[in-house]
């Protein structure tokens, strides 16, 4: 019996360690496979049955995530995101103007769509732009990484952890937006000011004349619009946003929108389905099971008294989000928050999202930016990110405490 108990705790501890590191030394495993394998071993050890594990998976969250990924994939294929960036850059090409455009552009789009999608698409576009204008790409990459996290805090559809919180709490889309949009807007302004202080080269308001033609070529050659798909996707996506604002059920609305987009003669279905982040869906399913195990073993008791105030809830959320990542942190803490305690849910959403800016490993969006930059020959180091991310996280968390 004692051996079994130690075995259960060892598997659970090793699984959360792997989730924190993103891999296990010596093994080719990512967070998705670690969560799935850990869940399988815990089922085999009898902590939960297969039926209990299946019931632990929140279908609404999985369906909503899948549906939003399908919507985002269609927008990407239609050429929407590069076009959105081109429109933003049509207003300015000075180093400071580009920084502001990238910050607010990434932030606004991340509030509407999933932040990881924006990070994935905007990173190569940002690198191409800075190369064309002869600018240091690092502050602009940091702007994209930070803004995708800060902007996504404003809505229930902005990031995976907000989607989870919407499913658990029942908070309406508009209610959530009204509460957290001031945090997002002021947070983006703080980010611009911080980058302005850290990187003197971004302060210039003059346009680099030598690279104007290169930038024009970038705008004309990189943006390809597939008009029929573009129009159809924009119409359906606009309808989806109207449904969100009107208070219609989020999951059902997203599922209908995704289904309408999958009825097509123009795009092969495998192209869209390749864009779906199946790793994230598998990881979520495993995390739901792991959370049920922690509840069953009564391992959340120490956190009960640690989150009895706004400051402590934000602190615990920020620490856990950087230790085991924000989605597992939300899943661990959600059983301790009453369903109708809207204030605590908002603090959990804001804390888990904004804490992602603290370190390079704090959010998937940061890693996407760093990896994409690395593949193109630019190094965004842990320390380079930390000197930007640490003060940004402190300022935005204080902002949440004061405003929410």
mmCIF file of C-alpha atoms in Angstrom:
data_model
loop_
_atom_site.group_PDB
_atom_site.id
_atom_site.type_symbol
_atom_site.label_atom_id
_atom_site.label_comp_id
_atom_site.label_asym_id
_atom_site.label_seq_id
_atom_site.Cartn_x
_atom_site.Cartn_y
_atom_site.Cartn_z
ATOM 1 C CA UNK A 1 0.000 0.000 0.000
ATOM 2 C CA UNK A 2 2.831 2.396 0.903
ATOM 3 C CA UNK A 3 4.672 1.448 -2.309
ATOM 4 C CA UNK A 4 1.522 2.202 -4.330
ATOM 5 C CA UNK A 5 1.103 5.549 -2.593
ATOM 6 C CA UNK A 6 4.709 6.540 -3.308
ATOM 7 C CA UNK A 7 4.277 5.370 -6.898
ATOM 8 C CA UNK A 8 1.217 7.597 -7.357
ATOM 9 C CA UNK A 9 2.930 10.669 -5.906
ATOM 10 C CA UNK A 10 6.092 9.979 -7.912
ATOM 11 C CA UNK A 11 4.156 9.781 -11.178
ATOM 12 C CA UNK A 12 2.193 12.938 -10.366
ATOM 13 C CA UNK A 13 5.314 14.850 -9.300
ATOM 14 C CA UNK A 14 7.317 13.729 -12.339
ATOM 15 C CA UNK A 15 4.433 14.699 -14.635
ATOM 16 C CA UNK A 16 4.193 18.221 -13.231
ATOM 17 C CA UNK A 17 7.991 18.547 -13.366
ATOM 18 C CA UNK A 18 7.864 17.620 -17.044
ATOM 19 C CA UNK A 19 5.075 20.122 -17.631
ATOM 20 C CA UNK A 20 7.171 22.815 -15.955
ATOM 21 C CA UNK A 21 10.294 22.017 -18.001
ATOM 22 C CA UNK A 22 8.423 21.339 -21.231
ATOM 23 C CA UNK A 23 10.242 18.010 -21.609
ATOM 24 C CA UNK A 24 11.861 15.196 -19.641
ATOM 25 C CA UNK A 25 15.667 14.788 -19.780
ATOM 26 C CA UNK A 26 16.748 12.066 -22.172
ATOM 27 C CA UNK A 27 13.266 11.577 -23.631
ATOM 28 C CA UNK A 28 11.609 13.050 -26.712
ATOM 29 C CA UNK A 29 8.431 14.162 -25.015
ATOM 30 C CA UNK A 30 6.572 17.476 -25.039
ATOM 31 C CA UNK A 31 3.920 18.796 -22.667
ATOM 32 C CA UNK A 32 1.134 17.022 -24.553
ATOM 33 C CA UNK A 33 2.697 13.566 -24.350
ATOM 34 C CA UNK A 34 3.832 14.132 -20.736
ATOM 35 C CA UNK A 35 0.266 15.012 -19.669
ATOM 36 C CA UNK A 36 -1.178 12.058 -21.575
ATOM 37 C CA UNK A 37 1.361 9.491 -20.311
ATOM 38 C CA UNK A 38 1.085 10.768 -16.723
ATOM 39 C CA UNK A 39 -2.705 10.479 -16.888
ATOM 40 C CA UNK A 40 -2.473 6.953 -18.316
ATOM 41 C CA UNK A 41 -0.161 5.788 -15.509
ATOM 42 C CA UNK A 42 -2.438 7.302 -12.865
ATOM 43 C CA UNK A 43 -5.417 5.493 -14.388
ATOM 44 C CA UNK A 44 -3.388 2.258 -14.424
ATOM 45 C CA UNK A 45 -2.509 2.786 -10.726
ATOM 46 C CA UNK A 46 -6.218 3.034 -9.931
ATOM 47 C CA UNK A 47 -6.336 6.646 -8.727
ATOM 48 C CA UNK A 48 -9.173 7.311 -11.174
ATOM 49 C CA UNK A 49 -11.039 4.961 -13.475
ATOM 50 C CA UNK A 50 -11.089 5.424 -17.238
ATOM 51 C CA UNK A 51 -14.718 6.528 -16.952
ATOM 52 C CA UNK A 52 -13.839 9.132 -14.292
ATOM 53 C CA UNK A 53 -10.936 10.350 -16.428
ATOM 54 C CA UNK A 54 -13.216 10.745 -19.459
ATOM 55 C CA UNK A 55 -15.778 12.643 -17.404
ATOM 56 C CA UNK A 56 -13.032 14.942 -16.068
ATOM 57 C CA UNK A 57 -12.340 16.301 -19.570
ATOM 58 C CA UNK A 58 -14.359 19.478 -20.110
ATOM 59 C CA UNK A 59 -15.935 19.009 -23.545
ATOM 60 C CA UNK A 60 -16.977 22.669 -23.852
ATOM 61 C CA UNK A 61 -13.385 23.865 -23.532
ATOM 62 C CA UNK A 62 -12.019 21.325 -26.026
ATOM 63 C CA UNK A 63 -14.734 22.083 -28.606
ATOM 64 C CA UNK A 64 -14.313 25.847 -28.212
ATOM 65 C CA UNK A 65 -10.538 25.627 -28.638
ATOM 66 C CA UNK A 66 -10.856 23.365 -31.679
ATOM 67 C CA UNK A 67 -13.460 25.639 -33.263
ATOM 68 C CA UNK A 68 -11.379 28.795 -32.753
ATOM 69 C CA UNK A 69 -8.352 27.051 -34.264
ATOM 70 C CA UNK A 70 -10.387 26.237 -37.381
ATOM 71 C CA UNK A 71 -11.513 29.879 -37.626
ATOM 72 C CA UNK A 72 -7.923 31.092 -37.215
ATOM 73 C CA UNK A 73 -6.629 28.621 -39.819
ATOM 74 C CA UNK A 74 -9.123 29.918 -42.374
ATOM 75 C CA UNK A 75 -8.171 33.525 -41.617
ATOM 76 C CA UNK A 76 -4.482 32.622 -42.059
ATOM 77 C CA UNK A 77 -5.053 30.892 -45.400
ATOM 78 C CA UNK A 78 -7.200 33.772 -46.618
ATOM 79 C CA UNK A 79 -4.312 36.186 -45.977
ATOM 80 C CA UNK A 80 -6.055 38.177 -43.246
ATOM 81 C CA UNK A 81 -3.195 38.509 -40.754
ATOM 82 C CA UNK A 82 -0.488 39.803 -43.136
ATOM 83 C CA UNK A 83 -3.079 42.168 -44.565
ATOM 84 C CA UNK A 84 -3.917 43.441 -41.078
ATOM 85 C CA UNK A 85 -0.215 44.121 -40.440
ATOM 86 C CA UNK A 86 0.124 45.919 -43.790
ATOM 87 C CA UNK A 87 -2.823 48.164 -42.929
ATOM 88 C CA UNK A 88 -1.231 49.032 -39.585
ATOM 89 C CA UNK A 89 2.094 49.861 -41.223
ATOM 90 C CA UNK A 90 0.433 52.054 -43.838
ATOM 91 C CA UNK A 91 0.052 54.698 -41.098
ATOM 92 C CA UNK A 92 3.707 54.791 -40.021
ATOM 93 C CA UNK A 93 7.186 53.474 -40.796
ATOM 94 C CA UNK A 94 9.289 55.216 -38.172
ATOM 95 C CA UNK A 95 10.924 52.978 -35.519
ATOM 96 C CA UNK A 96 8.652 54.354 -32.767
ATOM 97 C CA UNK A 97 5.569 54.238 -34.973
ATOM 98 C CA UNK A 98 6.237 50.616 -35.920
ATOM 99 C CA UNK A 99 6.694 49.704 -32.251
ATOM 100 C CA UNK A 100 3.320 51.273 -31.395
ATOM 101 C CA UNK A 101 1.619 49.674 -34.415
ATOM 102 C CA UNK A 102 2.993 46.212 -33.606
ATOM 103 C CA UNK A 103 2.084 46.521 -29.928
ATOM 104 C CA UNK A 104 -1.511 47.590 -30.439
ATOM 105 C CA UNK A 105 -1.978 45.469 -33.573
ATOM 106 C CA UNK A 106 -0.790 42.299 -31.829
ATOM 107 C CA UNK A 107 -2.738 43.171 -28.689
ATOM 108 C CA UNK A 108 -6.049 43.865 -30.440
ATOM 109 C CA UNK A 109 -5.847 40.793 -32.688
ATOM 110 C CA UNK A 110 -4.891 38.621 -29.699
ATOM 111 C CA UNK A 111 -7.991 39.802 -27.859
ATOM 112 C CA UNK A 112 -10.166 38.664 -30.766
ATOM 113 C CA UNK A 113 -8.301 35.503 -31.762
ATOM 114 C CA UNK A 114 -6.021 33.115 -29.873
ATOM 115 C CA UNK A 115 -2.790 34.814 -28.809
ATOM 116 C CA UNK A 116 -0.570 31.893 -29.876
ATOM 117 C CA UNK A 117 -1.862 32.246 -33.448
ATOM 118 C CA UNK A 118 -0.924 35.926 -33.554
ATOM 119 C CA UNK A 119 2.550 35.203 -32.156
ATOM 120 C CA UNK A 120 3.104 32.446 -34.717
ATOM 121 C CA UNK A 121 2.076 34.595 -37.689
ATOM 122 C CA UNK A 122 3.423 37.994 -36.644
ATOM 123 C CA UNK A 123 6.948 36.836 -35.706
ATOM 124 C CA UNK A 124 8.231 36.094 -39.243
ATOM 125 C CA UNK A 125 6.406 39.182 -40.551
ATOM 126 C CA UNK A 126 8.068 41.322 -37.871
ATOM 127 C CA UNK A 127 11.508 39.906 -38.694
ATOM 128 C CA UNK A 128 10.996 40.563 -42.414
ATOM 129 C CA UNK A 129 9.882 44.110 -41.662
ATOM 130 C CA UNK A 130 12.826 44.943 -39.380
ATOM 131 C CA UNK A 131 15.261 43.422 -41.876
ATOM 132 C CA UNK A 132 13.799 45.570 -44.671
ATOM 133 C CA UNK A 133 14.166 48.731 -42.583
ATOM 134 C CA UNK A 134 17.531 47.824 -41.057
ATOM 135 C CA UNK A 135 16.203 47.867 -37.483
ATOM 136 C CA UNK A 136 17.243 45.839 -34.436
ATOM 137 C CA UNK A 137 14.524 43.138 -34.335
ATOM 138 C CA UNK A 138 14.756 42.341 -30.590
ATOM 139 C CA UNK A 139 12.562 45.182 -29.180
ATOM 140 C CA UNK A 140 9.968 44.497 -31.871
ATOM 141 C CA UNK A 141 9.947 40.772 -31.129
ATOM 142 C CA UNK A 142 9.519 41.582 -27.435
ATOM 143 C CA UNK A 143 6.653 43.907 -28.393
ATOM 144 C CA UNK A 144 4.865 41.056 -30.203
ATOM 145 C CA UNK A 145 5.469 38.552 -27.385
ATOM 146 C CA UNK A 146 4.358 40.939 -24.635
ATOM 147 C CA UNK A 147 1.393 42.379 -26.516
ATOM 148 C CA UNK A 148 -0.057 38.989 -27.437
ATOM 149 C CA UNK A 149 -0.167 38.148 -23.730
ATOM 150 C CA UNK A 150 -1.413 41.548 -22.538
ATOM 151 C CA UNK A 151 -3.984 41.974 -25.304
ATOM 152 C CA UNK A 152 -5.383 38.476 -24.848
ATOM 153 C CA UNK A 153 -6.268 39.210 -21.216
ATOM 154 C CA UNK A 154 -9.225 41.339 -22.376
ATOM 155 C CA UNK A 155 -11.535 38.604 -23.713
ATOM 156 C CA UNK A 156 -12.696 35.073 -23.042
ATOM 157 C CA UNK A 157 -11.481 34.000 -26.501
ATOM 158 C CA UNK A 158 -8.040 35.599 -26.193
ATOM 159 C CA UNK A 159 -6.099 32.630 -24.819
ATOM 160 C CA UNK A 160 -6.575 29.025 -23.627
ATOM 161 C CA UNK A 161 -6.697 29.850 -19.906
ATOM 162 C CA UNK A 162 -9.427 32.458 -20.439
ATOM 163 C CA UNK A 163 -11.403 29.891 -22.429
ATOM 164 C CA UNK A 164 -11.127 27.545 -19.441
ATOM 165 C CA UNK A 165 -12.258 30.252 -17.031
ATOM 166 C CA UNK A 166 -15.217 31.130 -19.230
ATOM 167 C CA UNK A 167 -16.282 27.483 -19.189
ATOM 168 C CA UNK A 168 -15.903 27.094 -15.416
ATOM 169 C CA UNK A 169 -17.336 30.449 -14.291
ATOM 170 C CA UNK A 170 -20.130 31.194 -16.739
ATOM 171 C CA UNK A 171 -19.007 34.855 -16.989
ATOM 172 C CA UNK A 172 -20.485 36.579 -20.046
ATOM 173 C CA UNK A 173 -18.251 37.782 -22.888
ATOM 174 C CA UNK A 174 -19.181 41.465 -22.432
ATOM 175 C CA UNK A 175 -18.910 41.334 -18.640
ATOM 176 C CA UNK A 176 -15.406 39.892 -18.934
ATOM 177 C CA UNK A 177 -14.462 42.459 -21.590
ATOM 178 C CA UNK A 178 -15.694 45.429 -19.547
ATOM 179 C CA UNK A 179 -13.722 44.298 -16.508
ATOM 180 C CA UNK A 180 -10.379 43.591 -18.170
ATOM 181 C CA UNK A 181 -10.129 45.823 -21.245
ATOM 182 C CA UNK A 182 -8.781 48.756 -19.162
ATOM 183 C CA UNK A 183 -6.016 46.446 -17.898
ATOM 184 C CA UNK A 184 -5.156 45.429 -21.471
ATOM 185 C CA UNK A 185 -5.091 48.972 -22.882
ATOM 186 C CA UNK A 186 -3.037 50.480 -20.035
ATOM 187 C CA UNK A 187 -0.787 47.406 -20.033
ATOM 188 C CA UNK A 188 0.026 47.911 -23.723
ATOM 189 C CA UNK A 189 0.888 51.557 -23.035
ATOM 190 C CA UNK A 190 3.179 50.496 -20.155
ATOM 191 C CA UNK A 191 4.879 48.034 -22.511
ATOM 192 C CA UNK A 192 5.608 50.761 -25.079
ATOM 193 C CA UNK A 193 7.050 53.028 -22.388
ATOM 194 C CA UNK A 194 9.229 50.205 -21.046
ATOM 195 C CA UNK A 195 10.632 49.340 -24.484
ATOM 196 C CA UNK A 196 11.204 53.068 -25.102
ATOM 197 C CA UNK A 197 13.328 53.169 -21.930
ATOM 198 C CA UNK A 198 15.233 49.930 -22.584
ATOM 199 C CA UNK A 199 15.979 50.423 -26.285
ATOM 200 C CA UNK A 200 16.974 54.007 -27.247
ATOM 201 C CA UNK A 201 16.966 53.107 -30.974
ATOM 202 C CA UNK A 202 13.177 52.731 -31.008
ATOM 203 C CA UNK A 203 12.645 56.348 -29.959
ATOM 204 C CA UNK A 204 13.262 57.744 -33.448
ATOM 205 C CA UNK A 205 10.260 59.223 -35.268
ATOM 206 C CA UNK A 206 12.072 59.601 -38.588
ATOM 207 C CA UNK A 207 11.637 57.085 -41.418
ATOM 208 C CA UNK A 208 14.801 55.204 -42.524
ATOM 209 C CA UNK A 209 14.926 56.455 -46.127
ATOM 210 C CA UNK A 210 17.414 53.874 -47.341
ATOM 211 C CA UNK A 211 14.943 51.028 -46.810
ATOM 212 C CA UNK A 212 11.635 52.568 -47.908
ATOM 213 C CA UNK A 213 11.645 50.735 -51.235
ATOM 214 C CA UNK A 214 12.451 47.442 -49.520
ATOM 215 C CA UNK A 215 9.508 47.948 -47.186
ATOM 216 C CA UNK A 216 7.211 48.705 -50.133
ATOM 217 C CA UNK A 217 8.333 45.471 -51.773
ATOM 218 C CA UNK A 218 7.656 43.613 -48.516
ATOM 219 C CA UNK A 219 4.087 44.913 -48.350
ATOM 220 C CA UNK A 220 3.299 44.066 -51.972
ATOM 221 C CA UNK A 221 4.934 40.642 -52.213
ATOM 222 C CA UNK A 222 4.211 39.111 -48.847
ATOM 223 C CA UNK A 223 0.494 39.804 -48.672
ATOM 224 C CA UNK A 224 -1.555 37.436 -50.828
ATOM 225 C CA UNK A 225 -5.311 37.709 -50.543
ATOM 226 C CA UNK A 226 -7.551 34.849 -51.680
ATOM 227 C CA UNK A 227 -10.608 37.001 -52.206
ATOM 228 C CA UNK A 228 -13.538 34.510 -52.094
ATOM 229 C CA UNK A 229 -12.147 32.748 -49.010
ATOM 230 C CA UNK A 230 -11.195 36.109 -47.483
ATOM 231 C CA UNK A 231 -14.714 37.523 -47.860
ATOM 232 C CA UNK A 232 -16.438 34.368 -46.630
ATOM 233 C CA UNK A 233 -14.120 34.048 -43.613
ATOM 234 C CA UNK A 234 -14.508 37.702 -42.643
ATOM 235 C CA UNK A 235 -18.304 37.513 -42.839
ATOM 236 C CA UNK A 236 -18.480 34.367 -40.694
ATOM 237 C CA UNK A 237 -15.877 35.657 -38.206
ATOM 238 C CA UNK A 238 -17.760 38.951 -37.873
ATOM 239 C CA UNK A 239 -20.949 36.987 -37.225
ATOM 240 C CA UNK A 240 -19.115 34.973 -34.570
ATOM 241 C CA UNK A 241 -17.939 38.121 -32.779
ATOM 242 C CA UNK A 242 -21.478 39.528 -32.884
ATOM 243 C CA UNK A 243 -22.722 36.273 -31.335
ATOM 244 C CA UNK A 244 -20.131 36.590 -28.550
ATOM 245 C CA UNK A 245 -21.122 40.180 -27.806
ATOM 246 C CA UNK A 246 -24.831 39.329 -27.970
ATOM 247 C CA UNK A 247 -24.343 36.801 -25.181
ATOM 248 C CA UNK A 248 -24.971 33.633 -27.199
ATOM 249 C CA UNK A 249 -23.224 30.488 -25.891
ATOM 250 C CA UNK A 250 -19.518 30.760 -26.749
ATOM 251 C CA UNK A 251 -18.847 27.112 -27.539
ATOM 252 C CA UNK A 252 -21.919 26.564 -29.689
ATOM 253 C CA UNK A 253 -21.330 29.821 -31.589
ATOM 254 C CA UNK A 254 -17.704 28.955 -32.310
ATOM 255 C CA UNK A 255 -18.630 25.417 -33.384
ATOM 256 C CA UNK A 256 -21.243 26.684 -35.860
ATOM 257 C CA UNK A 257 -18.773 29.241 -37.284
ATOM 258 C CA UNK A 258 -16.067 26.579 -37.694
ATOM 259 C CA UNK A 259 -18.545 24.198 -39.320
ATOM 260 C CA UNK A 260 -19.638 26.835 -41.845
ATOM 261 C CA UNK A 261 -16.010 27.507 -42.738
ATOM 262 C CA UNK A 262 -15.361 23.798 -43.285
ATOM 263 C CA UNK A 263 -18.086 23.721 -45.970
ATOM 264 C CA UNK A 264 -15.885 24.769 -48.891
ATOM 265 C CA UNK A 265 -14.846 23.973 -52.465
ATOM 266 C CA UNK A 266 -11.626 25.984 -52.300
ATOM 267 C CA UNK A 267 -9.447 24.608 -49.496
ATOM 268 C CA UNK A 268 -8.599 20.966 -48.913
ATOM 269 C CA UNK A 269 -9.751 19.968 -45.400
ATOM 270 C CA UNK A 270 -6.356 18.508 -44.504
ATOM 271 C CA UNK A 271 -4.794 21.956 -44.966
ATOM 272 C CA UNK A 272 -7.074 23.428 -42.327
ATOM 273 C CA UNK A 273 -6.790 20.461 -39.981
ATOM 274 C CA UNK A 274 -2.980 20.621 -40.188
ATOM 275 C CA UNK A 275 -3.208 24.102 -38.668
ATOM 276 C CA UNK A 276 -5.124 22.788 -35.646
ATOM 277 C CA UNK A 277 -2.848 22.511 -32.622
ATOM 278 C CA UNK A 278 -3.644 18.914 -31.717
ATOM 279 C CA UNK A 279 -0.805 18.979 -29.169
ATOM 280 C CA UNK A 280 -2.662 21.641 -27.202
ATOM 281 C CA UNK A 281 -5.932 19.686 -27.279
ATOM 282 C CA UNK A 282 -4.200 16.507 -26.088
ATOM 283 C CA UNK A 283 -2.398 18.453 -23.361
ATOM 284 C CA UNK A 284 -5.670 19.996 -22.169
ATOM 285 C CA UNK A 285 -7.323 16.567 -21.988
ATOM 286 C CA UNK A 286 -4.434 15.182 -19.936
ATOM 287 C CA UNK A 287 -4.422 18.221 -17.648
ATOM 288 C CA UNK A 288 -8.130 17.823 -16.901
ATOM 289 C CA UNK A 289 -7.412 14.260 -15.746
ATOM 290 C CA UNK A 290 -4.413 15.349 -13.664
ATOM 291 C CA UNK A 291 -6.555 18.002 -11.984
ATOM 292 C CA UNK A 292 -9.181 15.397 -11.087
ATOM 293 C CA UNK A 293 -6.398 13.292 -9.540
ATOM 294 C CA UNK A 294 -5.109 16.196 -7.421
ATOM 295 C CA UNK A 295 -8.669 16.825 -6.212
ATOM 296 C CA UNK A 296 -9.175 13.174 -5.359
ATOM 297 C CA UNK A 297 -5.896 13.059 -3.429
ATOM 298 C CA UNK A 298 -6.834 16.322 -1.631
ATOM 299 C CA UNK A 299 -3.555 17.953 -2.666
ATOM 300 C CA UNK A 300 -5.105 21.403 -3.113
ATOM 301 C CA UNK A 301 -5.758 21.949 0.596
ATOM 302 C CA UNK A 302 -2.572 24.033 1.165
ATOM 303 C CA UNK A 303 -3.746 26.518 -1.471
ATOM 304 C CA UNK A 304 -7.130 27.103 0.182
ATOM 305 C CA UNK A 305 -5.822 29.602 2.739
ATOM 306 C CA UNK A 306 -3.164 30.954 0.370
ATOM 307 C CA UNK A 307 -5.731 32.555 -1.940
ATOM 308 C CA UNK A 308 -8.003 34.224 0.612
ATOM 309 C CA UNK A 309 -7.273 37.758 -0.651
ATOM 310 C CA UNK A 310 -6.869 39.477 -4.009
ATOM 311 C CA UNK A 311 -3.132 40.015 -3.522
ATOM 312 C CA UNK A 312 -2.465 36.433 -2.443
ATOM 313 C CA UNK A 313 -4.560 34.986 -5.295
ATOM 314 C CA UNK A 314 -2.605 37.059 -7.827
ATOM 315 C CA UNK A 315 0.695 36.082 -6.198
ATOM 316 C CA UNK A 316 -0.030 32.350 -6.061
ATOM 317 C CA UNK A 317 -1.361 32.411 -9.633
ATOM 318 C CA UNK A 318 1.725 34.228 -10.935
ATOM 319 C CA UNK A 319 4.120 31.849 -9.163
ATOM 320 C CA UNK A 320 2.286 28.693 -10.249
ATOM 321 C CA UNK A 321 1.960 29.985 -13.820
ATOM 322 C CA UNK A 322 5.724 30.292 -14.079
ATOM 323 C CA UNK A 323 6.430 27.017 -12.299
ATOM 324 C CA UNK A 324 4.050 24.731 -14.206
ATOM 325 C CA UNK A 325 2.686 27.068 -16.960
ATOM 326 C CA UNK A 326 -0.534 29.081 -16.918
ATOM 327 C CA UNK A 327 -3.050 26.494 -18.152
ATOM 328 C CA UNK A 328 -2.083 23.853 -15.535
ATOM 329 C CA UNK A 329 -2.085 26.610 -12.890
ATOM 330 C CA UNK A 330 -5.662 27.596 -13.762
ATOM 331 C CA UNK A 331 -6.779 23.981 -13.723
ATOM 332 C CA UNK A 332 -5.168 23.442 -10.325
ATOM 333 C CA UNK A 333 -6.715 26.538 -8.738
ATOM 334 C CA UNK A 334 -10.178 26.449 -10.307
ATOM 335 C CA UNK A 335 -11.683 23.899 -7.856
ATOM 336 C CA UNK A 336 -10.934 26.357 -5.009
ATOM 337 C CA UNK A 337 -12.934 29.240 -6.524
ATOM 338 C CA UNK A 338 -16.749 29.291 -6.181
ATOM 339 C CA UNK A 339 -18.538 29.426 -9.538
ATOM 340 C CA UNK A 340 -20.242 32.764 -8.839
ATOM 341 C CA UNK A 341 -17.179 34.513 -7.400
ATOM 342 C CA UNK A 342 -16.667 36.665 -10.505
ATOM 343 C CA UNK A 343 -13.990 38.833 -8.896
ATOM 344 C CA UNK A 344 -11.739 35.853 -8.139
ATOM 345 C CA UNK A 345 -12.229 34.407 -11.625
ATOM 346 C CA UNK A 346 -11.174 37.716 -13.176
ATOM 347 C CA UNK A 347 -8.092 37.850 -10.943
ATOM 348 C CA UNK A 348 -7.219 34.282 -11.911
ATOM 349 C CA UNK A 349 -7.601 35.094 -15.617
ATOM 350 C CA UNK A 350 -5.533 38.266 -15.435
ATOM 351 C CA UNK A 351 -2.870 36.823 -13.129
ATOM 352 C CA UNK A 352 -2.306 33.639 -15.145
ATOM 353 C CA UNK A 353 -2.109 35.567 -18.427
ATOM 354 C CA UNK A 354 0.052 38.521 -17.388
ATOM 355 C CA UNK A 355 2.419 36.299 -15.406
ATOM 356 C CA UNK A 356 3.302 34.758 -18.759
ATOM 357 C CA UNK A 357 5.411 37.837 -19.521
ATOM 358 C CA UNK A 358 7.730 37.284 -16.545
ATOM 359 C CA UNK A 359 10.169 34.857 -18.190
ATOM 360 C CA UNK A 360 10.814 33.512 -21.670
ATOM 361 C CA UNK A 361 9.266 30.197 -20.564
ATOM 362 C CA UNK A 362 6.227 31.842 -18.975
ATOM 363 C CA UNK A 363 3.914 31.435 -21.961
ATOM 364 C CA UNK A 364 3.697 29.510 -25.213
ATOM 365 C CA UNK A 365 3.522 32.821 -27.121
ATOM 366 C CA UNK A 366 6.989 33.794 -25.785
ATOM 367 C CA UNK A 367 8.456 30.461 -26.859
ATOM 368 C CA UNK A 368 6.865 30.714 -30.308
ATOM 369 C CA UNK A 369 8.483 34.123 -30.835
ATOM 370 C CA UNK A 370 11.880 32.947 -29.535
ATOM 371 C CA UNK A 371 11.889 29.734 -31.594
ATOM 372 C CA UNK A 372 10.736 31.427 -34.810
ATOM 373 C CA UNK A 373 13.380 34.127 -34.375
ATOM 374 C CA UNK A 374 16.071 31.501 -33.687
ATOM 375 C CA UNK A 375 15.228 29.635 -36.891
ATOM 376 C CA UNK A 376 15.781 32.849 -38.840
ATOM 377 C CA UNK A 377 19.119 33.540 -37.157
ATOM 378 C CA UNK A 378 18.143 35.923 -34.320
ATOM 379 C CA UNK A 379 18.721 35.076 -30.663
ATOM 380 C CA UNK A 380 16.165 36.226 -28.078
ATOM 381 C CA UNK A 381 17.865 35.130 -24.844
ATOM 382 C CA UNK A 382 16.340 34.354 -21.463
ATOM 383 C CA UNK A 383 18.057 37.359 -19.846
ATOM 384 C CA UNK A 384 17.150 39.730 -22.671
ATOM 385 C CA UNK A 385 13.527 38.789 -22.138
ATOM 386 C CA UNK A 386 13.744 38.889 -18.334
ATOM 387 C CA UNK A 387 14.931 42.503 -18.107
ATOM 388 C CA UNK A 388 11.837 43.453 -20.114
ATOM 389 C CA UNK A 389 9.393 40.876 -18.780
ATOM 390 C CA UNK A 390 10.022 41.226 -15.035
ATOM 391 C CA UNK A 391 9.158 44.948 -14.685
ATOM 392 C CA UNK A 392 6.313 44.562 -17.184
ATOM 393 C CA UNK A 393 4.782 41.717 -15.153
ATOM 394 C CA UNK A 394 5.095 43.579 -11.849
ATOM 395 C CA UNK A 395 3.520 46.743 -13.284
ATOM 396 C CA UNK A 396 0.612 44.931 -14.956
ATOM 397 C CA UNK A 397 -0.150 42.753 -11.899
ATOM 398 C CA UNK A 398 -0.231 45.869 -9.707
ATOM 399 C CA UNK A 399 -2.554 47.379 -12.311
ATOM 400 C CA UNK A 400 -4.882 44.363 -12.020
ATOM 401 C CA UNK A 401 -4.922 44.669 -8.235
ATOM 402 C CA UNK A 402 -5.879 48.346 -8.464
ATOM 403 C CA UNK A 403 -8.433 48.134 -11.279
ATOM 404 C CA UNK A 404 -10.202 44.770 -10.965
#
